[in-house]
Tab-separated table of C-alpha atoms (C1' of nucleotides) in Angstrom:
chain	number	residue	atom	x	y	z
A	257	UNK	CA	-33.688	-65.200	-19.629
A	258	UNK	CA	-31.110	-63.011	-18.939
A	259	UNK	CA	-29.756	-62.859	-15.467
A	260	UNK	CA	-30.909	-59.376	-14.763
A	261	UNK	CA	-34.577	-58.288	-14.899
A	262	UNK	CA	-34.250	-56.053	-18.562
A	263	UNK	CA	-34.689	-52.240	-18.860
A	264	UNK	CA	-33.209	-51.353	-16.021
A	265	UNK	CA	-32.704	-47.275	-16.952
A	266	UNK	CA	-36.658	-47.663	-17.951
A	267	UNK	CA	-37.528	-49.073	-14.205
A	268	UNK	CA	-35.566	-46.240	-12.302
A	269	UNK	CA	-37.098	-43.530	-14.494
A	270	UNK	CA	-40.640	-44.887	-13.975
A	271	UNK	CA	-39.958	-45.575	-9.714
A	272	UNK	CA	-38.343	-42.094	-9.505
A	273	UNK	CA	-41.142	-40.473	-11.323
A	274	UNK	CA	-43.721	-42.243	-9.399
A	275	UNK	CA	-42.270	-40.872	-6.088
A	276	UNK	CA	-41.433	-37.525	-7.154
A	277	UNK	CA	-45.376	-37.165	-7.571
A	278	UNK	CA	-46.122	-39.035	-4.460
A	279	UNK	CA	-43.865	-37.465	-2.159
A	280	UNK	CA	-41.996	-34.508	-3.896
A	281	UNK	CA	-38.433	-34.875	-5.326
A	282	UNK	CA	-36.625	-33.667	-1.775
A	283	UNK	CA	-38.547	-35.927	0.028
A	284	UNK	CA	-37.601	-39.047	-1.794
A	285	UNK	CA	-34.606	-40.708	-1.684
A	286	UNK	CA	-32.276	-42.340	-3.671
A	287	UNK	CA	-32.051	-45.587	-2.023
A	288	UNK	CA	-36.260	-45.503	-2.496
A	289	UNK	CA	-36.132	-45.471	-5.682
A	290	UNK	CA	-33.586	-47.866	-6.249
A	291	UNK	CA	-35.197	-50.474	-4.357
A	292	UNK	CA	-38.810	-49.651	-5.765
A	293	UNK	CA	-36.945	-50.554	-9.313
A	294	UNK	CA	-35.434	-53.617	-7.818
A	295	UNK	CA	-31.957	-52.320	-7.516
A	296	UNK	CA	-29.227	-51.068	-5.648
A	297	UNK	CA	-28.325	-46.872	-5.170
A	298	UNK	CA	-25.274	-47.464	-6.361
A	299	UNK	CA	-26.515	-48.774	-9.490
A	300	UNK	CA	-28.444	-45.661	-9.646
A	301	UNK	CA	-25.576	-43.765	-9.855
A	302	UNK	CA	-24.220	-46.030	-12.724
A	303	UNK	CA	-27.163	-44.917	-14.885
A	304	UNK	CA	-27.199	-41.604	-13.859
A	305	UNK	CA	-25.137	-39.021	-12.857
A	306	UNK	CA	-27.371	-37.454	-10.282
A	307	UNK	CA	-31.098	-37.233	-8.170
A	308	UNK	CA	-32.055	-35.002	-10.914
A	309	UNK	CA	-30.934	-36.441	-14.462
A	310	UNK	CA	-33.314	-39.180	-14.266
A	311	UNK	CA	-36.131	-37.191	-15.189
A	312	UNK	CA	-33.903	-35.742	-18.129
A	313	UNK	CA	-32.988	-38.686	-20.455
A	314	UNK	CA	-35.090	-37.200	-23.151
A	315	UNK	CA	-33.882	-34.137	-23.677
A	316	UNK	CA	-30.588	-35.874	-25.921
A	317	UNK	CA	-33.488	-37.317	-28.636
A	318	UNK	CA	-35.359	-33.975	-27.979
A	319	UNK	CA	-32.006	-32.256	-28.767
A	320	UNK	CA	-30.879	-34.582	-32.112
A	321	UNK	CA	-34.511	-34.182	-33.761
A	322	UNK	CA	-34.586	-30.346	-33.228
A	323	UNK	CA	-30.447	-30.892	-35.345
A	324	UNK	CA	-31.833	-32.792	-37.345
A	325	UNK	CA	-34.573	-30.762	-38.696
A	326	UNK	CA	-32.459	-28.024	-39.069
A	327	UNK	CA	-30.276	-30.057	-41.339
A	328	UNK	CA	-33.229	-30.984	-43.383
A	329	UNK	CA	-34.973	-27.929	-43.994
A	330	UNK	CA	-34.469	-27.119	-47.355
A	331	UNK	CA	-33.304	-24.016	-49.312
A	332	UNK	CA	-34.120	-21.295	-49.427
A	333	UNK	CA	-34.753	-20.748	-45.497
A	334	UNK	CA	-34.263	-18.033	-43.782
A	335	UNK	CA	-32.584	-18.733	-39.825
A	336	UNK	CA	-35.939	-17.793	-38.482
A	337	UNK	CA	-37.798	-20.574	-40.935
A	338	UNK	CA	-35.507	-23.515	-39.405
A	339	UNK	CA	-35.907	-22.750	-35.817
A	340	UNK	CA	-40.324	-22.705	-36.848
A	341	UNK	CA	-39.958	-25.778	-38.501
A	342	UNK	CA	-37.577	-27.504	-35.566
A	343	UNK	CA	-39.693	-26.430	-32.805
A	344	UNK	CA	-42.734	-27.314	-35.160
A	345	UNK	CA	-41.145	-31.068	-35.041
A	346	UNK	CA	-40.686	-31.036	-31.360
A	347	UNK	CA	-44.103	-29.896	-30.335
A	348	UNK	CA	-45.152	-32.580	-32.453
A	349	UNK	CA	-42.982	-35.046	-30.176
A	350	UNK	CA	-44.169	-33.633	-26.994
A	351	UNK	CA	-47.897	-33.756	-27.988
A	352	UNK	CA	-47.564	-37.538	-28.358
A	353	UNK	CA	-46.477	-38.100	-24.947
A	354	UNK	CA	-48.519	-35.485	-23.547
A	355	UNK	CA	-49.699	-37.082	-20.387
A	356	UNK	CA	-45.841	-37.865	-19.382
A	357	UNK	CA	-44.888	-34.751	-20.116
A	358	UNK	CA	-47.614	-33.112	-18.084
A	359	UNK	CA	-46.357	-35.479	-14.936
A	360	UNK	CA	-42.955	-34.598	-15.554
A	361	UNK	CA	-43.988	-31.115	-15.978
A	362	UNK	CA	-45.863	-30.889	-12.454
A	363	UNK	CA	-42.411	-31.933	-10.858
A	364	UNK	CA	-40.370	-29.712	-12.483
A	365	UNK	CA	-42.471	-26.810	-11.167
A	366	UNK	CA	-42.579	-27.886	-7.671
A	367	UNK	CA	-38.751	-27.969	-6.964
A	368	UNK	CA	-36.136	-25.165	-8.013
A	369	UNK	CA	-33.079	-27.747	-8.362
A	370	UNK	CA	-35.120	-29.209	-11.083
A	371	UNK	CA	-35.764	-25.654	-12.691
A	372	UNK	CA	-32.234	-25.293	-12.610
A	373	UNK	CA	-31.387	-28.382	-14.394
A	374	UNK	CA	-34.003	-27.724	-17.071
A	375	UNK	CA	-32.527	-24.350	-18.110
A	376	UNK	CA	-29.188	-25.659	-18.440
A	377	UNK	CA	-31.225	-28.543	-20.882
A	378	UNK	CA	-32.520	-25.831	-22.584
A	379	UNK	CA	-29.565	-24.034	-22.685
A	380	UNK	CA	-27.768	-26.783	-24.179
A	381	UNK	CA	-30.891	-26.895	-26.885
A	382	UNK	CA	-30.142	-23.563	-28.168
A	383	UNK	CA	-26.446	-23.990	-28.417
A	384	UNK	CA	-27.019	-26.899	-30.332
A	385	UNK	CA	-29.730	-25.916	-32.637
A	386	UNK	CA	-27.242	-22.765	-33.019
A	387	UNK	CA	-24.745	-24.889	-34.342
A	388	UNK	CA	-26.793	-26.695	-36.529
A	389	UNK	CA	-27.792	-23.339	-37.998
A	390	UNK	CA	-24.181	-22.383	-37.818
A	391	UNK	CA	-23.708	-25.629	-40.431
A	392	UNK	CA	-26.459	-24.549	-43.102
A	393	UNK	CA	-24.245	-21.144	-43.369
A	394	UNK	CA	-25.462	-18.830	-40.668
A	395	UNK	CA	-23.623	-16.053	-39.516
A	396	UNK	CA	-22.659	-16.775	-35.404
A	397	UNK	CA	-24.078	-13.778	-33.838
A	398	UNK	CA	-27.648	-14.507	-35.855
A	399	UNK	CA	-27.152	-18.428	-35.339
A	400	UNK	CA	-27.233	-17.695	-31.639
A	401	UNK	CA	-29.865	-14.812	-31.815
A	402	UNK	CA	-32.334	-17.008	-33.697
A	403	UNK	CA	-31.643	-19.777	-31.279
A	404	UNK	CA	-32.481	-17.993	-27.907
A	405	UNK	CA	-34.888	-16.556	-29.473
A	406	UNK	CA	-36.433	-19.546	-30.190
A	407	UNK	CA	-36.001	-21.325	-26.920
A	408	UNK	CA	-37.979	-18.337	-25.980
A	409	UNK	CA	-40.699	-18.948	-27.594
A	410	UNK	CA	-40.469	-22.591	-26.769
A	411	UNK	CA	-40.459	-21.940	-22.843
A	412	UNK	CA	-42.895	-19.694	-22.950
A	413	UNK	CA	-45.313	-21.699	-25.185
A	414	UNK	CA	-44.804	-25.098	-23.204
A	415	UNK	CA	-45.416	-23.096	-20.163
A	416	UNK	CA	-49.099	-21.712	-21.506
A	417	UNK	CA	-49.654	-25.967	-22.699
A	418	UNK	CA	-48.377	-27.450	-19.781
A	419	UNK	CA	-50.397	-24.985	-17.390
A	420	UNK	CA	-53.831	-25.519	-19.879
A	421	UNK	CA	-52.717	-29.542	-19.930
A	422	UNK	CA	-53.309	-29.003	-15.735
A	423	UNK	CA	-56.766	-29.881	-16.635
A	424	UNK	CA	-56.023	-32.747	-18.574
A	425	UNK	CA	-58.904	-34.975	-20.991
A	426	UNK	CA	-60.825	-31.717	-21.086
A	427	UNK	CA	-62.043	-30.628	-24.980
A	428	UNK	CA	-61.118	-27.460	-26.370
A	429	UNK	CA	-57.187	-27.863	-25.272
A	430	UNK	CA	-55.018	-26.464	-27.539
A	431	UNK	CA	-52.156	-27.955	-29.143
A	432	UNK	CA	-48.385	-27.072	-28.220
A	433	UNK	CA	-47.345	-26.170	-31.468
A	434	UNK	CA	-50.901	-23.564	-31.708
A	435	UNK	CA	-48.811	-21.911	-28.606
A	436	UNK	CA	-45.558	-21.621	-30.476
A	437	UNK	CA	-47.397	-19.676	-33.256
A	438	UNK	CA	-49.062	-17.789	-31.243
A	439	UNK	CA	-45.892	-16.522	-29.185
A	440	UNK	CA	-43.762	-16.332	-32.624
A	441	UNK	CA	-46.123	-13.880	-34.033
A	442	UNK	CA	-45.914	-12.175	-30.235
A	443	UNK	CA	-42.369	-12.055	-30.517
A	444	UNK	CA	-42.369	-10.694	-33.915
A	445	UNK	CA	-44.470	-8.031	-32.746
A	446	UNK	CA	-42.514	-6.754	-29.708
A	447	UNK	CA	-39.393	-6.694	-31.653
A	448	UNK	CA	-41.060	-4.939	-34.975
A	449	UNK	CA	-41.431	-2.104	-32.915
A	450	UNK	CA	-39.148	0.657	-31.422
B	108	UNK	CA	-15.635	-2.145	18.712
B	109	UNK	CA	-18.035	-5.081	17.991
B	110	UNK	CA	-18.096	-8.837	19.504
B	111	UNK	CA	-17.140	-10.404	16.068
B	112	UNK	CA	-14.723	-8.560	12.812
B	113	UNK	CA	-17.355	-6.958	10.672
B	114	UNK	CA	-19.024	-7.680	7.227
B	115	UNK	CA	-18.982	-10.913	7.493
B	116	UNK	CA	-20.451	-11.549	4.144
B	117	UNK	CA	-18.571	-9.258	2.550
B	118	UNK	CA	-15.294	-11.892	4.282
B	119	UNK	CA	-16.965	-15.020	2.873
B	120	UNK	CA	-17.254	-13.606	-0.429
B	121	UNK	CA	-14.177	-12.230	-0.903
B	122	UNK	CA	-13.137	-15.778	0.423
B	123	UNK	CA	-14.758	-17.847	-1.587
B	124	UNK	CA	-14.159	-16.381	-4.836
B	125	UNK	CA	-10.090	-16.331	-4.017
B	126	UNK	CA	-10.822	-20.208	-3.459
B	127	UNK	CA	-12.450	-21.139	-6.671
B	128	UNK	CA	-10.088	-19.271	-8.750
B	129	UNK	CA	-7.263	-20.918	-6.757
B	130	UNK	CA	-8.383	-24.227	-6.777
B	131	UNK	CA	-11.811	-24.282	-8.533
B	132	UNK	CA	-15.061	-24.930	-7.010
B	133	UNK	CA	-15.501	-28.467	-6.682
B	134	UNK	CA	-12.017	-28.773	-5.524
B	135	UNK	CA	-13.315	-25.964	-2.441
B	136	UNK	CA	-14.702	-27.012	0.621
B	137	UNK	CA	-17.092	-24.710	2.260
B	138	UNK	CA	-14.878	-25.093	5.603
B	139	UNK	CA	-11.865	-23.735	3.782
B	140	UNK	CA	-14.169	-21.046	2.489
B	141	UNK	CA	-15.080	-20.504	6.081
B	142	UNK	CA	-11.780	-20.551	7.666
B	143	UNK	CA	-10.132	-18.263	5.485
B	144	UNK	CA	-12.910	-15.886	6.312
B	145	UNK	CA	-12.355	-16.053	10.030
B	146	UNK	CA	-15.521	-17.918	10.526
B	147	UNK	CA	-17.000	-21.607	10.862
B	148	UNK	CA	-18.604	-23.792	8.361
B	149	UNK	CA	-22.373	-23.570	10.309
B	150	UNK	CA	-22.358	-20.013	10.278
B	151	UNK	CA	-21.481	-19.616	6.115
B	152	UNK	CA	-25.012	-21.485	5.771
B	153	UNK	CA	-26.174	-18.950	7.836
B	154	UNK	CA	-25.515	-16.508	5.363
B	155	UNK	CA	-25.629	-18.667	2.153
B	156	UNK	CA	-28.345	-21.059	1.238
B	157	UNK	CA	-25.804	-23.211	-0.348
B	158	UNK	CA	-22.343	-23.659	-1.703
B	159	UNK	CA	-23.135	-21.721	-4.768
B	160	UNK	CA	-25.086	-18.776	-3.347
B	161	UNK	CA	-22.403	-17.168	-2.588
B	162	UNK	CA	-20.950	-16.327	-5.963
B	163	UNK	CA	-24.963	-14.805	-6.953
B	164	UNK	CA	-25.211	-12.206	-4.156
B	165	UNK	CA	-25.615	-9.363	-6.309
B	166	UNK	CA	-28.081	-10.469	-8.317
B	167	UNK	CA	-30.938	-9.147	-6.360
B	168	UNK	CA	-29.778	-5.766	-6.776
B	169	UNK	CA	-29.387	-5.938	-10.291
B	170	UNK	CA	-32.838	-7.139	-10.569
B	171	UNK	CA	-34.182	-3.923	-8.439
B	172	UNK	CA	-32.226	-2.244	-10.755
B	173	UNK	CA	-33.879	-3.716	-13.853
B	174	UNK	CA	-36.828	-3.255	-12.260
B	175	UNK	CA	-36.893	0.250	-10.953
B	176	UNK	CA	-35.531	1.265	-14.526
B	177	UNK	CA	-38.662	-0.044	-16.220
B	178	UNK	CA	-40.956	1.921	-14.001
B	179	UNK	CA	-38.991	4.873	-14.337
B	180	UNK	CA	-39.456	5.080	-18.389
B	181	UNK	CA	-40.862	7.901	-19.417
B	182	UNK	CA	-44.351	7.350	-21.357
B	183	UNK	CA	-44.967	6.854	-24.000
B	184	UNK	CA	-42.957	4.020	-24.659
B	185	UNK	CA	-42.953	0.530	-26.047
B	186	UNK	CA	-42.329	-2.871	-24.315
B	187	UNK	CA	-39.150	-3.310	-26.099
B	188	UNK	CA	-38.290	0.851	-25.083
B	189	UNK	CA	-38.454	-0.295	-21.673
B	190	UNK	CA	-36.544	-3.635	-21.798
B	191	UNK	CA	-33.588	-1.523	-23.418
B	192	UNK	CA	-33.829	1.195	-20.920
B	193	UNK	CA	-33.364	-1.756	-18.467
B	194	UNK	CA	-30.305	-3.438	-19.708
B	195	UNK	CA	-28.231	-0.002	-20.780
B	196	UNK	CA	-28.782	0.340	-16.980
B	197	UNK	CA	-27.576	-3.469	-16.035
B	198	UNK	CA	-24.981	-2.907	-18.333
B	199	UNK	CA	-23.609	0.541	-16.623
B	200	UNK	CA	-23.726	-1.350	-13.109
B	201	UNK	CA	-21.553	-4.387	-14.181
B	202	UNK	CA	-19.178	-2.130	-16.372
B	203	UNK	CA	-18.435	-0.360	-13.274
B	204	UNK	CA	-17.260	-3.472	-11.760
B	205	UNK	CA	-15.872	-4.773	-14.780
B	206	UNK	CA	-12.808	-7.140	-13.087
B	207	UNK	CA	-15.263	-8.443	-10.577
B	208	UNK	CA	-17.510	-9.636	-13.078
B	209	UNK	CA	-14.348	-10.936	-15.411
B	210	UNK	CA	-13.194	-12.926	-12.229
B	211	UNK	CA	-16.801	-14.137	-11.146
B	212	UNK	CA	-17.482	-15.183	-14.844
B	213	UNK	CA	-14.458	-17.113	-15.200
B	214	UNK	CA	-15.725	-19.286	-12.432
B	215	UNK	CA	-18.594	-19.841	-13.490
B	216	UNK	CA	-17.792	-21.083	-17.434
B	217	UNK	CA	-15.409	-23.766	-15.500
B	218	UNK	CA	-18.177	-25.090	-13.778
B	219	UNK	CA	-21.510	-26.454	-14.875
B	220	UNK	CA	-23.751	-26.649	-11.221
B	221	UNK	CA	-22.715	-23.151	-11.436
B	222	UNK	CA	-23.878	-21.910	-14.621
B	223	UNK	CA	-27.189	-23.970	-13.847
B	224	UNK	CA	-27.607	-21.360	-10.625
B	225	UNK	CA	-27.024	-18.307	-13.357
B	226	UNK	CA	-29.556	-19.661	-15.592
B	227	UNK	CA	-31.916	-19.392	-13.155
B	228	UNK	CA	-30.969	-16.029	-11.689
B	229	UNK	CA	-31.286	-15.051	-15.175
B	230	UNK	CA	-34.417	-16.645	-15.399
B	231	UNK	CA	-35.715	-14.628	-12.114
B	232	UNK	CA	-34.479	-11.600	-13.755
B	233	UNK	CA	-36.287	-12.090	-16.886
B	234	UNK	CA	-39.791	-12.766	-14.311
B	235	UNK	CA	-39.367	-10.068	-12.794
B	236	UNK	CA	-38.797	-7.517	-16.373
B	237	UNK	CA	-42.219	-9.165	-17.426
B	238	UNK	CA	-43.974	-7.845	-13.767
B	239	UNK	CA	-42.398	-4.282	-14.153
B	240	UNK	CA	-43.974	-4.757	-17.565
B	241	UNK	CA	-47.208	-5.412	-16.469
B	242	UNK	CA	-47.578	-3.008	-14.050
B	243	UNK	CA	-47.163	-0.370	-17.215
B	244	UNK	CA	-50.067	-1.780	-18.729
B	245	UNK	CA	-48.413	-4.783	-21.205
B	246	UNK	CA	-50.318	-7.358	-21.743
B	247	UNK	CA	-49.344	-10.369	-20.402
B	248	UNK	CA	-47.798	-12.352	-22.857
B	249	UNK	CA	-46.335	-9.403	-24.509
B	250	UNK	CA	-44.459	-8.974	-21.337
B	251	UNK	CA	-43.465	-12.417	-21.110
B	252	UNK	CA	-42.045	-12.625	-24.640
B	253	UNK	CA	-40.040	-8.854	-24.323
B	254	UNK	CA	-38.521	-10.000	-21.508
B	255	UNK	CA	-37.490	-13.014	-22.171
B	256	UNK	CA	-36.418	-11.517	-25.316
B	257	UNK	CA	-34.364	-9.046	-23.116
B	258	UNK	CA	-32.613	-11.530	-21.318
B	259	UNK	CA	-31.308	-13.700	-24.610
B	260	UNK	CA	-30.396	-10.173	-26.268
B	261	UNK	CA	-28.316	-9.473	-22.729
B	262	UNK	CA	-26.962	-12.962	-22.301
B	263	UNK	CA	-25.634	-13.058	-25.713
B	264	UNK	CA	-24.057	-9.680	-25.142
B	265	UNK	CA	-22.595	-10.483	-21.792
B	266	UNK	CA	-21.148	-13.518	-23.097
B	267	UNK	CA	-19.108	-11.712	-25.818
B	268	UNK	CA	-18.178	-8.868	-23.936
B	269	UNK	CA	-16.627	-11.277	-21.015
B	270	UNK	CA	-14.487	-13.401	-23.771
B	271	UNK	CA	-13.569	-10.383	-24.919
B	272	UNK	CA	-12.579	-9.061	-21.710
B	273	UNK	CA	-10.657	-12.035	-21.105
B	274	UNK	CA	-7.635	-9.867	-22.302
B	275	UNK	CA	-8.343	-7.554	-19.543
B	276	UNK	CA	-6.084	-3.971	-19.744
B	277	UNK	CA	-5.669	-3.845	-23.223
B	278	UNK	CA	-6.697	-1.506	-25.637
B	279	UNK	CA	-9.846	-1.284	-27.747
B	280	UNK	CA	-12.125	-3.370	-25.019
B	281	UNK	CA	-15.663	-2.701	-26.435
B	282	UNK	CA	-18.027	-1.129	-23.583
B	283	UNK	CA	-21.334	-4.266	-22.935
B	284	UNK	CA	-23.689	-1.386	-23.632
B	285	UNK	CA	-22.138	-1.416	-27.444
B	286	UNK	CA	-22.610	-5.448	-27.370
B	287	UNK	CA	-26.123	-4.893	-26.039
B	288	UNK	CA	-26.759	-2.471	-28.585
B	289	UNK	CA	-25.697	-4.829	-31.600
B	290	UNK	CA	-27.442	-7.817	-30.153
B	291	UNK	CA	-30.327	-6.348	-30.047
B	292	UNK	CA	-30.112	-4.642	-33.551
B	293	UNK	CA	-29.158	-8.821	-34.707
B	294	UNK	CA	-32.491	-10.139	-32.773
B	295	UNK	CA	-34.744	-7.457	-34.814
B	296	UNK	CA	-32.898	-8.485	-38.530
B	297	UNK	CA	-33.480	-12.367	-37.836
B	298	UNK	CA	-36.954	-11.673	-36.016
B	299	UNK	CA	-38.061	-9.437	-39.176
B	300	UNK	CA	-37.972	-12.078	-41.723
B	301	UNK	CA	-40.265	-15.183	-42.631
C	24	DC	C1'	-28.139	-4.707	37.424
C	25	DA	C1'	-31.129	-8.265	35.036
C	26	DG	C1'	-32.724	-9.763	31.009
C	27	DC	C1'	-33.155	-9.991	26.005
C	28	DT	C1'	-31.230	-10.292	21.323
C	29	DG	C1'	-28.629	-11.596	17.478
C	30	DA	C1'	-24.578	-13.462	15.476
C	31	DT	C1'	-21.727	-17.042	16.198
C	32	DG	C1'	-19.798	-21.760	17.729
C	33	DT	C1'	-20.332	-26.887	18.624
C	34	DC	C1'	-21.912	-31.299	17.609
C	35	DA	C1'	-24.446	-34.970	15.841
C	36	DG	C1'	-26.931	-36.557	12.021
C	37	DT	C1'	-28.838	-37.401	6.994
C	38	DC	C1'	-28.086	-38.056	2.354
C	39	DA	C1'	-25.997	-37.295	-2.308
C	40	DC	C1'	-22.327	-39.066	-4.571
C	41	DT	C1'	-17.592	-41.756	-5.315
C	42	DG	C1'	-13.892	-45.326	-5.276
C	43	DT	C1'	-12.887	-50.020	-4.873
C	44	DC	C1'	-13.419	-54.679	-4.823
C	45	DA	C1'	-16.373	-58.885	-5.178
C	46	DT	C1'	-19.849	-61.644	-7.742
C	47	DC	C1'	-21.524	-64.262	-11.420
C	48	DA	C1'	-24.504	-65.439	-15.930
C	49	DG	C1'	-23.477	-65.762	-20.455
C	50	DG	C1'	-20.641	-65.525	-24.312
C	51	DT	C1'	-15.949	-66.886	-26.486
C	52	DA	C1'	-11.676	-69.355	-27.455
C	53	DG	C1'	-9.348	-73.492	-27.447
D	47	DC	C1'	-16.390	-79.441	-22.419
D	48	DT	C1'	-13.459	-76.297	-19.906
D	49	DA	C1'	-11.096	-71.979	-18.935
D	50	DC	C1'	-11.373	-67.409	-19.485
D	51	DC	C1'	-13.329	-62.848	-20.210
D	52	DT	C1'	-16.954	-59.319	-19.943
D	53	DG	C1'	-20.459	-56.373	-18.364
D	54	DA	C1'	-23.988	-55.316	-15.155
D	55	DT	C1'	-24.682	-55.516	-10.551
D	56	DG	C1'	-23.955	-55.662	-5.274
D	57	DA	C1'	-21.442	-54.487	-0.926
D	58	DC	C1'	-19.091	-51.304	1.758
D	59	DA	C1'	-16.502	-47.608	3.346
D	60	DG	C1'	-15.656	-43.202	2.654
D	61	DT	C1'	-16.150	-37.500	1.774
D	62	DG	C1'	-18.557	-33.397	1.881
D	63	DA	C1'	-22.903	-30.534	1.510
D	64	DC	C1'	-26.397	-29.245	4.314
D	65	DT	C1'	-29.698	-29.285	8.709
D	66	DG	C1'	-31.454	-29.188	13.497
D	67	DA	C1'	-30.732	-28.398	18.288
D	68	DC	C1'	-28.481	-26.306	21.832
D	69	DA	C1'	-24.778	-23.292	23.991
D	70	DT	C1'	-22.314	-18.815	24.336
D	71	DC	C1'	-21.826	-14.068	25.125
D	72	DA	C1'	-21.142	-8.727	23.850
D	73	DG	C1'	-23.991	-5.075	23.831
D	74	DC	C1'	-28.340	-2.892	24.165
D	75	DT	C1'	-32.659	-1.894	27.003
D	76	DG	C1'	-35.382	-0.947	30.811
DNA sequence: CAGCTGATGTCAGTCACTGTCATCAGGTAG
DNA sequence: CTACCTGATGACAGTGACTGACATCAGCTG
């Protein structure tokens, strides 16, 4: 046996979680979730490198499997057809953690600094799935254009989910990748015109 | 004359952007902002929620501005009509103050809390281009998906059009409405296809 | 003239975050 | 087997952002 409990990074994500729902995120404090996970605040601050990143260690996997697909998606594609199939990969990854991401989700809503720090995660989403598209041969301006546009539709589709997922274990829910199609075909639409 | 020097915020501004381009903004206290405005620490959080607020001041005008521009369209017109009616009118305002904006952006790309606050101004703006949406009749997620669309066309844009002012003076400086324009006419080509 | 108001100052306090040094189980070299 | 090294942690003393409570006082109002 080692001489630390293991998993430390998975106990301070699980305690900070579990108080952000109990008593907000602005009400809790570091030093509370540190000692509900057995540790110290400034090991906290070892693992992450603030209050708010703890609820973010996803978004790095969330951001190589979106690269990733892009890489794989084979020829001939247009920019548009790699961002579908990415996003198509990561609803898939959110739908299996659904419940967590619903939590997480409730959080995020309740407190602005966290809205904050999720843009800038998607932010950094778009720039890299622009890049990747960048790599298959993409022009710049379109690499970006099909990326924001697709973060769009992301945000705007995980908001409908998340807000349905509010009544969670109900039938009839819709899937998050249903959502995306629905708001690429929107987004099609509003741009076909003028 | 008055108890205290006027304008105020108009001193802590002007203050605090001097400071961050002198020294950056992490390396800025908000009593040195203070002092060199003639005032105390207490009474900048008077005036600013926090350290960063004070670089975002404008923003709610240029969101009246989007706003009021989107009522104002004549009928008939499409979402999309609207949205672009709204940014060639964002795009006059900050051309106007073009070495402001050069200034304030440079700022803000050195620093990462602060482009988290822009994000979400820029998410605030894009709310509030879906409700002057809806209240011409748009259906909701249209609204949602032209805006949002508007803000990626205009963030894009901006973007360019601020590296590219980066050589402030010189000839041949492209005007943000022509950036808007092309970013826009990019977003439709890599919408249309698939 | 008395009183109210609004912008400011003063001061003490909390908490996020950082730098530095100490600790010590377990692996490694000799 | 012993001496050393390493990596994750703890302990502790800061700095600075932000808040709450109370004091001040020029100018307006009745």
């Amino acid at each position: 046996m080692g001489r630390w409990e293991p998993n430390a990074r998975g106990r301070l994500e699980r305690a900070a979680l579990e108080l952000y729902l109990e008593r907000g995120f602005e009400r809790t404090s570091v030093a509370e979730i540190a000692e509900r996970a057995g540790l110290t605040e400034r090991t906290f601050f070892r693992h992450y490198t603030d209050k708010r990143e703890v609820l973010f260690a996803g978004s790095m996997a969330l951001q190589e499997l979106l690269v990733d697909t892009v890489a794989r998606v084979p020829e001939p594609a247009t920019p548009m057809d790699a961002v579908t199939a990415a996003l198509g990969a990561a609803a898939a990854m959110l739908q299996e953690r659904q419940e967590h991401a619903r939590r997480r989700q409730a959080v995020i809503a309740a407190n602005a600094e966290l809205q904050e720090r999720e843009l800038i995660k998607l932010a950094s989403l778009s720039a890299a799935l622009a890049d990747a598209l960048r790599q298959r041969g993409v022009d710049d301006a379109s690499a970006s254009l099909a990326a924001e546009a697709g973060i769009a539709v992301f945000k705007i589709a995980f908001r409908r989910w998340a807000g349905q997922a509010g009544q969670a274990g109900q039938a009839g829910q819709k899937d998050l990748s249903q959502f995306i199609g629905e708001s690429f075909a929107g987004l099609k639409a509003v741009t076909a015109g003028t």
